[in-house]
Short mmCIF file of C-alpha atoms and ligand atoms in Angstrom, two decimals:
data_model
loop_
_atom_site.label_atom_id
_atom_site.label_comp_id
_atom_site.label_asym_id
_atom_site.label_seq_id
_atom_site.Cartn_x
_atom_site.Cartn_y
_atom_site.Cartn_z
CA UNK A 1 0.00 0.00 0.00
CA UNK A 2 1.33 3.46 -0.88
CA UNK A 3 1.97 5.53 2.41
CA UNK A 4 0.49 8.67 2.68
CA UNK A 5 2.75 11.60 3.98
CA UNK A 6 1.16 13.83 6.22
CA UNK A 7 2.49 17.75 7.15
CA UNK A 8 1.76 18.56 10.39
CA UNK A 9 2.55 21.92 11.71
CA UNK A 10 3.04 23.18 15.00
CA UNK A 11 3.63 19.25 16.42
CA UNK A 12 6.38 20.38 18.89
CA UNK A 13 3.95 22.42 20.90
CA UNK A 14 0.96 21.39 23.31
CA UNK A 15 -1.79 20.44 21.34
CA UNK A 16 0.39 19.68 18.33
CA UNK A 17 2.45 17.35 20.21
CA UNK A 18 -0.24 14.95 21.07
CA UNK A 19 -1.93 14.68 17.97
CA UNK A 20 1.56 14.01 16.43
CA UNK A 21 2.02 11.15 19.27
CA UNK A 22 -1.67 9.92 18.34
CA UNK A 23 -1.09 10.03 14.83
CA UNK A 24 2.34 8.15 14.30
CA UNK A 25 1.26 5.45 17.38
CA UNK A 26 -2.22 4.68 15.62
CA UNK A 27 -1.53 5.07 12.05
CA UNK A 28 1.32 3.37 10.60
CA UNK A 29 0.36 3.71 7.19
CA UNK A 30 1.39 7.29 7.34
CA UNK A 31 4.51 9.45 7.18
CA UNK A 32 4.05 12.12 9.39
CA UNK A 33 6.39 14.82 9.04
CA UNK A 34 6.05 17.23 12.06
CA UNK A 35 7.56 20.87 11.11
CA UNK A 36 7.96 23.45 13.59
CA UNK A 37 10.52 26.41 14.52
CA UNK A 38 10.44 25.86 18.26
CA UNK A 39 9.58 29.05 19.34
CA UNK A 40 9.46 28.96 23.40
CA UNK A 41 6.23 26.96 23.09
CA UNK A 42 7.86 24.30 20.93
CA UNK A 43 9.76 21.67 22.84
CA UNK A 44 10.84 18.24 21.21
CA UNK A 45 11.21 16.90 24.73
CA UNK A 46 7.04 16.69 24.54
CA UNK A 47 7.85 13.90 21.58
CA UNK A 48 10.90 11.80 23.58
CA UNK A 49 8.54 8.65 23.19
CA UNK A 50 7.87 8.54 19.28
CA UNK A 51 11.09 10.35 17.90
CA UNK A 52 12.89 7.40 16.64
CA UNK A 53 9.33 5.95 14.87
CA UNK A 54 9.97 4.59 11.82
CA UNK A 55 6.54 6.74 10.30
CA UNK A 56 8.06 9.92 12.28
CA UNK A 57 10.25 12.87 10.28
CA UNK A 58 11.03 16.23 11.97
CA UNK A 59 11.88 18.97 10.00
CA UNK A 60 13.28 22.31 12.11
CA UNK A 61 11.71 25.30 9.80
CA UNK A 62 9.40 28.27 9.82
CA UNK A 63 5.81 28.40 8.30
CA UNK A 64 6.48 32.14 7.36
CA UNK A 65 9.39 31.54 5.03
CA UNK A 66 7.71 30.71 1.83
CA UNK A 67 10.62 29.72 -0.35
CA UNK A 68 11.18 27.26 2.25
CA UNK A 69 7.82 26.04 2.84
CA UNK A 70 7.80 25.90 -1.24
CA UNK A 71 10.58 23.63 -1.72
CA UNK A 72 9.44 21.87 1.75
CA UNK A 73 5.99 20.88 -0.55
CA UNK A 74 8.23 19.87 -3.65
CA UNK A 75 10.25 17.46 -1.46
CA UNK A 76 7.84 15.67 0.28
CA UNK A 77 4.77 16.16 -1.78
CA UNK A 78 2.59 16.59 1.26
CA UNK A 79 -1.15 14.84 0.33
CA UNK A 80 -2.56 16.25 3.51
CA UNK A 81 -2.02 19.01 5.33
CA UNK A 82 -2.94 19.35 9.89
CA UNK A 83 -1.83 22.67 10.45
CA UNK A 84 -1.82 23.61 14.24
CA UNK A 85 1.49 26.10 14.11
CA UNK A 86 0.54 29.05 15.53
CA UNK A 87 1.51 31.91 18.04
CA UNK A 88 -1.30 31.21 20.89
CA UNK A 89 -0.98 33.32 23.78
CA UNK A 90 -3.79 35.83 23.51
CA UNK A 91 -1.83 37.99 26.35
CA UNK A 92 1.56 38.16 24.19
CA UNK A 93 -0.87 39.26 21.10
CA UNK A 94 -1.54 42.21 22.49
CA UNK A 95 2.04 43.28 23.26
CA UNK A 96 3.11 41.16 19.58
CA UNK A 97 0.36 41.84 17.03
CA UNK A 98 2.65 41.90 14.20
CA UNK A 99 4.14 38.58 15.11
CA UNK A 100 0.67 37.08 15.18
CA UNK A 101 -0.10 38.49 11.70
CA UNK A 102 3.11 36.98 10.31
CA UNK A 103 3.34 33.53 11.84
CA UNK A 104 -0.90 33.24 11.69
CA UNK A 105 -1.84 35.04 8.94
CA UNK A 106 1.28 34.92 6.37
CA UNK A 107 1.91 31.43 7.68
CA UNK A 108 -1.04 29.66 6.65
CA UNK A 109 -1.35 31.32 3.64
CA UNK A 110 2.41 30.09 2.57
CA UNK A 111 1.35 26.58 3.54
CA UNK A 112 -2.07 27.06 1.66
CA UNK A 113 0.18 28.17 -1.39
CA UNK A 114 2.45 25.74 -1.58
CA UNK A 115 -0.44 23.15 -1.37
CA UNK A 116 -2.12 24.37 -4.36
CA UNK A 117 1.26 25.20 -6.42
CA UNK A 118 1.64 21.01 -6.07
CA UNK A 119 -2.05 19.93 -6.86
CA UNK A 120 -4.15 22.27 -8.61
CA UNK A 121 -4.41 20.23 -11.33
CA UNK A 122 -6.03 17.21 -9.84
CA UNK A 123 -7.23 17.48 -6.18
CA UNK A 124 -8.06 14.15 -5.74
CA UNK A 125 -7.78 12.69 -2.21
CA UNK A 126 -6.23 15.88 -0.68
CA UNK A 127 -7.36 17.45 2.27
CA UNK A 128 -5.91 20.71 4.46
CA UNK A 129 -7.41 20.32 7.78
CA UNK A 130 -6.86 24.32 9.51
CA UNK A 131 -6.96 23.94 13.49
CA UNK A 132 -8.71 27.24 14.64
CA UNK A 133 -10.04 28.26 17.71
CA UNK A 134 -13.51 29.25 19.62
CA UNK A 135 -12.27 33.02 19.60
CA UNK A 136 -12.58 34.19 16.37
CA UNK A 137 -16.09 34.49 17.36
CA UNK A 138 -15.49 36.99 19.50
CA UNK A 139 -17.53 37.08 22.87
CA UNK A 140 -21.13 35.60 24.06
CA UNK A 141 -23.26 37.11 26.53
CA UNK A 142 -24.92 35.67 29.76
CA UNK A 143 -26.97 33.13 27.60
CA UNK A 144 -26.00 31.27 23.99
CA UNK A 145 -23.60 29.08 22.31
CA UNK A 146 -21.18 29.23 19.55
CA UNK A 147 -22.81 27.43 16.46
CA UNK A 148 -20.81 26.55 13.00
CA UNK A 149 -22.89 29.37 11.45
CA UNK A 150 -21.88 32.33 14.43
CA UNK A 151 -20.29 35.31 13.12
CA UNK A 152 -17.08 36.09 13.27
CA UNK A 153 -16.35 38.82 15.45
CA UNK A 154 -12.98 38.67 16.98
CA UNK A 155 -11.24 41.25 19.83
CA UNK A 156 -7.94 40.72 20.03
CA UNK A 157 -5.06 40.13 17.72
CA UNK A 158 -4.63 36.72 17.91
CA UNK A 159 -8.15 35.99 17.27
CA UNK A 160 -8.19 38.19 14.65
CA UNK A 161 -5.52 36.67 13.30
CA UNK A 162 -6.60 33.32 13.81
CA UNK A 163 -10.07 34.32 12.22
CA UNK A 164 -7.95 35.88 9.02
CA UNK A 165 -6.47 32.55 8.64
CA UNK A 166 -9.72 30.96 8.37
CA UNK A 167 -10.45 33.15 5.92
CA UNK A 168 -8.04 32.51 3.47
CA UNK A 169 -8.37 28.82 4.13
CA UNK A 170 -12.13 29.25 2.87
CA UNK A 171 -11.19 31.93 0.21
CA UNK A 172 -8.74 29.04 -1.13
CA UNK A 173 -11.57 26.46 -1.17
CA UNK A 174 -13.76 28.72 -3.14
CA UNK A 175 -11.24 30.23 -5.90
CA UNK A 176 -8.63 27.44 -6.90
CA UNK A 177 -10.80 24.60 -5.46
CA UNK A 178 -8.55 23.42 -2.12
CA UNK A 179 -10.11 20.74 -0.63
CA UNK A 180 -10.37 21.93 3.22
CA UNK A 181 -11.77 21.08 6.31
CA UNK A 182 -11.61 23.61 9.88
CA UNK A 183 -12.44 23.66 12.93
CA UNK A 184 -12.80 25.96 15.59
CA UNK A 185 -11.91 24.72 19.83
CA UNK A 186 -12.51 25.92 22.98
CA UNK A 187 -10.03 26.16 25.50
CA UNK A 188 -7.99 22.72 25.61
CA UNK A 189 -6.31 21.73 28.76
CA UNK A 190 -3.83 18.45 29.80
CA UNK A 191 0.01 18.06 30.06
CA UNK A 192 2.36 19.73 28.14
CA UNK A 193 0.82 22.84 28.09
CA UNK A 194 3.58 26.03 28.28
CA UNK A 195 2.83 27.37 31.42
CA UNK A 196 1.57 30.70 30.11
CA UNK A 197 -2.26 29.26 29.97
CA UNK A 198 -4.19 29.61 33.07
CA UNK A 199 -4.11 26.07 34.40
CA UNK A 200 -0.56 25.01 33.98
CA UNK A 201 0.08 28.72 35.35
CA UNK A 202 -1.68 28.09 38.43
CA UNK A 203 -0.09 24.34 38.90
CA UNK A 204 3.31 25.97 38.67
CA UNK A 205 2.89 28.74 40.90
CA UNK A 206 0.89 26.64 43.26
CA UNK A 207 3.61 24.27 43.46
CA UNK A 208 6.31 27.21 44.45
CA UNK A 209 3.79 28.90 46.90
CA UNK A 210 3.33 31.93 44.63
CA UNK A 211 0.50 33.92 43.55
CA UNK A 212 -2.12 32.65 41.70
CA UNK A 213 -3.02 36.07 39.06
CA UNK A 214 -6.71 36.36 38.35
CA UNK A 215 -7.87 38.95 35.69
CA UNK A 216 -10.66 41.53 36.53
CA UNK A 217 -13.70 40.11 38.71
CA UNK A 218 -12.66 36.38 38.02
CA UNK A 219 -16.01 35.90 36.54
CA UNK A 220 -14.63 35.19 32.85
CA UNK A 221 -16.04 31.56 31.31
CA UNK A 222 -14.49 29.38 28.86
CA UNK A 223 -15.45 25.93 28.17
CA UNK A 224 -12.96 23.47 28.84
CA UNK A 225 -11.98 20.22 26.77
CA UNK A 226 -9.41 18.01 27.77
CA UNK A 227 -6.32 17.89 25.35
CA UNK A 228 -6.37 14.03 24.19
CA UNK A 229 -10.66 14.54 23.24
CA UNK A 230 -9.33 17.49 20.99
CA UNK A 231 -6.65 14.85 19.52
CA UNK A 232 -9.66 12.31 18.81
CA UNK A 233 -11.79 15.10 17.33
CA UNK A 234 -8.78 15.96 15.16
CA UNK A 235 -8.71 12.71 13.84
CA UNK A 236 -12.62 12.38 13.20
CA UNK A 237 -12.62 15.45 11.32
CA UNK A 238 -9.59 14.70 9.29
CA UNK A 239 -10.63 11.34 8.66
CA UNK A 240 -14.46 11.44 8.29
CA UNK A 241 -15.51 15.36 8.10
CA UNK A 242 -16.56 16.59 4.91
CA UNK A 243 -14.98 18.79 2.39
CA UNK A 244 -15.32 22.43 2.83
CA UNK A 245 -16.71 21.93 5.97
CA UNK A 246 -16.44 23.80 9.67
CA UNK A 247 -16.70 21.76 13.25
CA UNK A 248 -16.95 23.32 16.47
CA UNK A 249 -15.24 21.60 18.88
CA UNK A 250 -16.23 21.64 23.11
CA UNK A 251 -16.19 20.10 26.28
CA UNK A 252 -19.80 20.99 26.83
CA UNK A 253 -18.16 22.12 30.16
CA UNK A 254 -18.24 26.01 31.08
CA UNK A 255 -16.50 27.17 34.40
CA UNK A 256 -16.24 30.65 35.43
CA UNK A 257 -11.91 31.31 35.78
CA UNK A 258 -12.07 31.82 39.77
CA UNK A 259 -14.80 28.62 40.14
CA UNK A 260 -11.95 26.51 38.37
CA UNK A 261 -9.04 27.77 40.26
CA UNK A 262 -11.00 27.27 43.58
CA UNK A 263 -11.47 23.55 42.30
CA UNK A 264 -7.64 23.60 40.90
CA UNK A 265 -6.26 24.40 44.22
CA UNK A 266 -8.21 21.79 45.95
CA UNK A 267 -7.08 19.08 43.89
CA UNK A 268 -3.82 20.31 44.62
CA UNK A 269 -4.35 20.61 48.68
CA UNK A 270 -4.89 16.63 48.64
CA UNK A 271 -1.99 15.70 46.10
CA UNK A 272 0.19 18.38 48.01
CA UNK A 273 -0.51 17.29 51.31
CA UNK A 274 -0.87 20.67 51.79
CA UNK A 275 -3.85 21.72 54.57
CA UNK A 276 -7.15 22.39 53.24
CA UNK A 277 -7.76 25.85 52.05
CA UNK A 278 -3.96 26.34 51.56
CA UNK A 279 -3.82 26.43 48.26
CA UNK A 280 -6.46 28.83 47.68
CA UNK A 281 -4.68 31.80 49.60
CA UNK A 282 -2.71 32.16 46.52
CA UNK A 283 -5.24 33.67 44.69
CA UNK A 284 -5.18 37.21 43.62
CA UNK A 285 -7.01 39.37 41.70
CA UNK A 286 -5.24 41.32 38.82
CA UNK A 287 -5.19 43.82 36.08
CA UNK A 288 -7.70 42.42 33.42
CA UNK A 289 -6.63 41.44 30.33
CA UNK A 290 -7.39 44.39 27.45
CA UNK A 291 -10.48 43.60 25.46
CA UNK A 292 -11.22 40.38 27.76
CA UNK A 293 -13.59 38.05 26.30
CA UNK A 294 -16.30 37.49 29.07
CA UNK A 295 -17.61 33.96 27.69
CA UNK A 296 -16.98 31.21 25.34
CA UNK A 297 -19.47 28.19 24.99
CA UNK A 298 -19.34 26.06 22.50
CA UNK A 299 -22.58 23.80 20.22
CA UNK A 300 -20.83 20.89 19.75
CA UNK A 301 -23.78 18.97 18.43
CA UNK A 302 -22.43 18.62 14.86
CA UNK A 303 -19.42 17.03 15.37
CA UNK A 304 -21.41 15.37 17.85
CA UNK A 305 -24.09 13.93 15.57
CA UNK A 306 -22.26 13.56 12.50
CA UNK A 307 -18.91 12.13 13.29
CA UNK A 308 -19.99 10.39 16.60
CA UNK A 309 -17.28 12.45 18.72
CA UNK A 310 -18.07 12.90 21.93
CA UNK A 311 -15.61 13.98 25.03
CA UNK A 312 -14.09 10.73 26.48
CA UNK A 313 -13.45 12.21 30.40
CA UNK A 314 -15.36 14.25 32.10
CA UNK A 315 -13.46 17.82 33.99
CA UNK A 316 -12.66 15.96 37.65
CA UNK A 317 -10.88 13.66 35.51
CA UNK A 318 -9.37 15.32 33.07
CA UNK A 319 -8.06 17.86 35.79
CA UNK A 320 -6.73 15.26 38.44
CA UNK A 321 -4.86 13.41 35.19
CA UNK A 322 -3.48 16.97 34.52
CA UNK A 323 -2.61 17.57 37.77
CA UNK A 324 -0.53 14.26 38.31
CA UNK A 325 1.29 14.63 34.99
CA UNK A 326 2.65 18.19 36.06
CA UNK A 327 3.64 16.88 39.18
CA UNK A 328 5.16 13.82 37.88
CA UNK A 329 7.04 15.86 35.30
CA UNK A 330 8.89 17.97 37.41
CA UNK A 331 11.49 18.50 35.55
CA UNK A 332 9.66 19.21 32.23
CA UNK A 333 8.39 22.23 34.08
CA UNK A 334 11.28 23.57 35.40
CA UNK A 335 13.40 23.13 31.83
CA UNK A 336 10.85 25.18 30.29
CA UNK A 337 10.12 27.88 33.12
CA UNK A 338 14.12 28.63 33.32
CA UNK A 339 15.69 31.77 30.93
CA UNK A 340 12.94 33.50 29.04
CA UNK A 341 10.08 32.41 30.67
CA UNK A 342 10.96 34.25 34.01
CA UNK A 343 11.63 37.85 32.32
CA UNK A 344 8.25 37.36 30.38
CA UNK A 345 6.74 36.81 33.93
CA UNK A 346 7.93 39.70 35.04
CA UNK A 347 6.59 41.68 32.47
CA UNK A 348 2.97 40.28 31.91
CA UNK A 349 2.49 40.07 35.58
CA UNK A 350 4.23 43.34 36.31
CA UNK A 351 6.41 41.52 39.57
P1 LIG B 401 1.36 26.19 21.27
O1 LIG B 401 1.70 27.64 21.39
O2 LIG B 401 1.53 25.29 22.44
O3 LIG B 401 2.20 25.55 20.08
C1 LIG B 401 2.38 26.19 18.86
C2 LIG B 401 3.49 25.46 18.10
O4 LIG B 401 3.67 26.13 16.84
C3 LIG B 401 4.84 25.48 18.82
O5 LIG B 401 5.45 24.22 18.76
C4 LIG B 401 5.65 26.50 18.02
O6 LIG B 401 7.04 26.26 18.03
C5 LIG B 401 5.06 26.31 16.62
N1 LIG B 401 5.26 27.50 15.79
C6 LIG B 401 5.00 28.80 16.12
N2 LIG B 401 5.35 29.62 15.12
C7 LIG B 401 5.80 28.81 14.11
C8 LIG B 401 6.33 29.07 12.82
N3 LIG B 401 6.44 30.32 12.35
N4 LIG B 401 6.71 28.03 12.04
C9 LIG B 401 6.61 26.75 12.51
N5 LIG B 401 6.15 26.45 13.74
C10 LIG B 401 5.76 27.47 14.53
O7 LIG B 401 -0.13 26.17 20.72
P2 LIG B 401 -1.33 25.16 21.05
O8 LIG B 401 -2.03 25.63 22.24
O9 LIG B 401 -0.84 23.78 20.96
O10 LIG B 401 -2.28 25.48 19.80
C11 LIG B 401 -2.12 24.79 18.57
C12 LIG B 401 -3.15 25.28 17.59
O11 LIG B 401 -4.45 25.05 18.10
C13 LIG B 401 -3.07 26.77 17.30
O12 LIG B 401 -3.33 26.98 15.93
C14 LIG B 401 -4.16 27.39 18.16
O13 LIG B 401 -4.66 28.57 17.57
C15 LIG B 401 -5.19 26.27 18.14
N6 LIG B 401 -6.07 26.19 19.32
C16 LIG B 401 -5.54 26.15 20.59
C17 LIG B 401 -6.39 26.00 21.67
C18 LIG B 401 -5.88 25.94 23.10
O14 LIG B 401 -6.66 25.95 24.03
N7 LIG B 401 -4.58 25.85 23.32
C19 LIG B 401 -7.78 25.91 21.47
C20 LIG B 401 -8.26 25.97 20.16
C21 LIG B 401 -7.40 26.08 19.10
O1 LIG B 402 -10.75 29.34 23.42
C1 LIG B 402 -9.65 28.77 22.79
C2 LIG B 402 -8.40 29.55 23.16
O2 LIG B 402 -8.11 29.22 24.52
C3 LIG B 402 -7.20 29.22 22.27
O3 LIG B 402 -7.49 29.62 20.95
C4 LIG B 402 -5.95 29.93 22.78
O4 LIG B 402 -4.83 29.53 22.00
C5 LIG B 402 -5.72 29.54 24.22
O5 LIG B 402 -4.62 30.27 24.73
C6 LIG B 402 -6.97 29.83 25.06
O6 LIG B 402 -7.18 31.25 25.18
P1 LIG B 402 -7.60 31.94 26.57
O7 LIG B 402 -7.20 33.35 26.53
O8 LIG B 402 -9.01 31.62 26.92
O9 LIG B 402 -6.65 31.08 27.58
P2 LIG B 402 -5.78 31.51 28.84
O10 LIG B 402 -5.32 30.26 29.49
O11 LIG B 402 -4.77 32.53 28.49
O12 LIG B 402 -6.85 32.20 29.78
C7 LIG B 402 -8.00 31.51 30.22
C8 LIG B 402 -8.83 32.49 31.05
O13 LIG B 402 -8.11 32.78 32.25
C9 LIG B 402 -9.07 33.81 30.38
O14 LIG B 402 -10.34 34.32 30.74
C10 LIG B 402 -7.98 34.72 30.96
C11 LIG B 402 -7.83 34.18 32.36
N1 LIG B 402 -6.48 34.29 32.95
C12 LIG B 402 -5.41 33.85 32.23
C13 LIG B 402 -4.14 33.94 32.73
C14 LIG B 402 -2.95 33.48 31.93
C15 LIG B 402 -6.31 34.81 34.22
O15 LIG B 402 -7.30 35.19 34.89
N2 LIG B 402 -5.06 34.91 34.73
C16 LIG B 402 -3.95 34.49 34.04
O16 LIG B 402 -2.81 34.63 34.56
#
């Protein structure tokens, strides 16, 4: 059988790196070829296990270099496409735009390019599958969900450059043809996360007896999905969604930010040893965040009905398994908290 060679982008980083893991374990029929710069959120220490796979490449480059990604297509003539690389932080997009416009924006549309400049003439069995996120449209009220059909309305740079992406992903589906698929997450959770995010923040700084930095009122929602469900939705989609189609992509599972730290730092009071209530003196309310999204909730009922995804843990779970793999991977945390992270610390958090 001929082997398929899969590009996927961004597979050094959190979510990346487990759908990597999950692809090259479960389908050996495929070369997948991670590419990724390592920025500070790309670490090939989260892919120790699968490195030497016989089905694994690794290629060190940037998505925003389009001769490169060019003669990148020519030399493996890629037949699909996962793209997850991406700058993520919402907080560094505000103090970055123009990074998120080059690596986001430019990015995809160099990888978009190249995939057309190979098979234009004959699309057959192709697919780009864009990973997007929950944000690009923009904020819900009290009440309401995000549905595939919600307008985009994003607020801050990354999700506006996230929601340009999907843009041109579409715009390339309707003018030269591209076979595409995207869809668009909540807020994913699980180990290897940089510890920029909220939870893996809060396990760190619980763990050293520092602050725990809440933004605004603490009354901000997001609904949570634990990282390995996103992995299986990834491979529904890619597999079995259909051409030219959008997914939303949930945990069905909204907490307000200060409800789920409370919870965090309980979980954390019994693994910890620590007294009860300990934990939870750590938490501080902070500066918001400019142009703070008060909630995201996601309709995950298409996916849901048409693909047969549903979430495979429920939150306790998914946050206790999160919580031991932090704490069993000590060292992972401190390797990647060391040099830069501590000076962007400073700054974000104004110490
Ligand atoms: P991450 O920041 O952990 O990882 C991003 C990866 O992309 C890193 O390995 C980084 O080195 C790589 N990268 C960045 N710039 C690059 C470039 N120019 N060229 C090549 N590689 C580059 O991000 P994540 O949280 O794993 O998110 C992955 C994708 O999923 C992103 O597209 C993000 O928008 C989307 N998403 C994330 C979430 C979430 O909760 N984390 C939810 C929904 C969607
Ligand atoms: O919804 C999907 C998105 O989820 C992804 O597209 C993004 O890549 C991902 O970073 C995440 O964005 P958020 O901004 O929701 O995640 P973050 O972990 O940064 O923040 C979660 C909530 O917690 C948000 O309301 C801001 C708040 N927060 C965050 C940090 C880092 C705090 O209160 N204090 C903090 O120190």
């Amino acid at each position: 059988m001929k082997v398929k060679t899969i590009l996927i982008t961004g597979g050094a980083g959190f979510i990346g790196s487990h759908v990597v893991r999950h692809f090259v374990n479960s389908y050996k029929q495929y070369h997948i070829v991670n590419l990724d710069v390592l920025t500070y959120a790309g670490n090939l220490e989260n892919l120790k296990d699968i490195e030497d796979a016989k089905n694994y490449t690794f290629v060190h480059g940037d998505i925003s270099d389009d001769s490169f990604i060019n003669a990148l297509f020519q030399e493996f003539q890629f037949e699909a496409v996962i793209h997850l690389a991406a700058e993520s932080h919402v907080d560094r997009s505000i103090s970055e735009p123009l990074l998120f416009a080059k690596t986001n924006i430019m990015g995809t549309l160099n990888l978009l390019n190249a995939f057309k400049e190979l098979w234009v003439d004959d699309w057959t069995g192709k697919r780009f599958y864009h990973i997007s996120t929950d944000e690009v449209y923009g904020t819900l009220g009290e009440t309401g969900l995000f549905t595939e059909s919600t307008a985009y309305d994003p607020n801050s740079p990354y999700s506006a450059s996230k929601a340009s992406s999907d843009h041109f992903v579409r715009a390339y589906g309707e003018t030269y043809g591209l076979p595409y698929v995207i869809s668009n997450c909540s807020n994913n959770y699980g180990g290897f996360q940089f510890p920029e995010k909220l939870i893996p923040l809060c396990i760190n700084n619980i763990v050293h007896h520092k602050p725990l930095p809440i933004y605004g009122d603490g009354k901000y929602t997001r609904d949570w999905l634990y990282v390995i469900d996103h992995a299986l939705a990834i491979d529904k989609i890619f597999h079995d969604g259909k051409n030219n189609a959008t997914y939303n992509v949930g945990g069905n599972n909204e907490w307000t930010n200060i409800d789920l730290v409370k919870l965090l730092c309980e979980i954390m009071d019994v693994k910890l040893n620590r007294a009860k209530g300990e934990s939870q003196k750590l938490i501080q309310f902070v500066k918001d965040r400019p142009g703070h999204d008060l909630r995201y909730a996601i309709d995950a009922s298409k996916i849901m009905s048409e693909l047969k995804w549903q979430p495979s843990v429920t939150f306790k779970e998914g946050l206790m398994k999160t919580v031991e793999w932090y704490l069993s991977n000590a060292e992972w945390l401190e390797s990647v908290t060391s040099g830069n992270y501590q000076n962007y610390y400073k700054t974000q958090y104004q110490e």
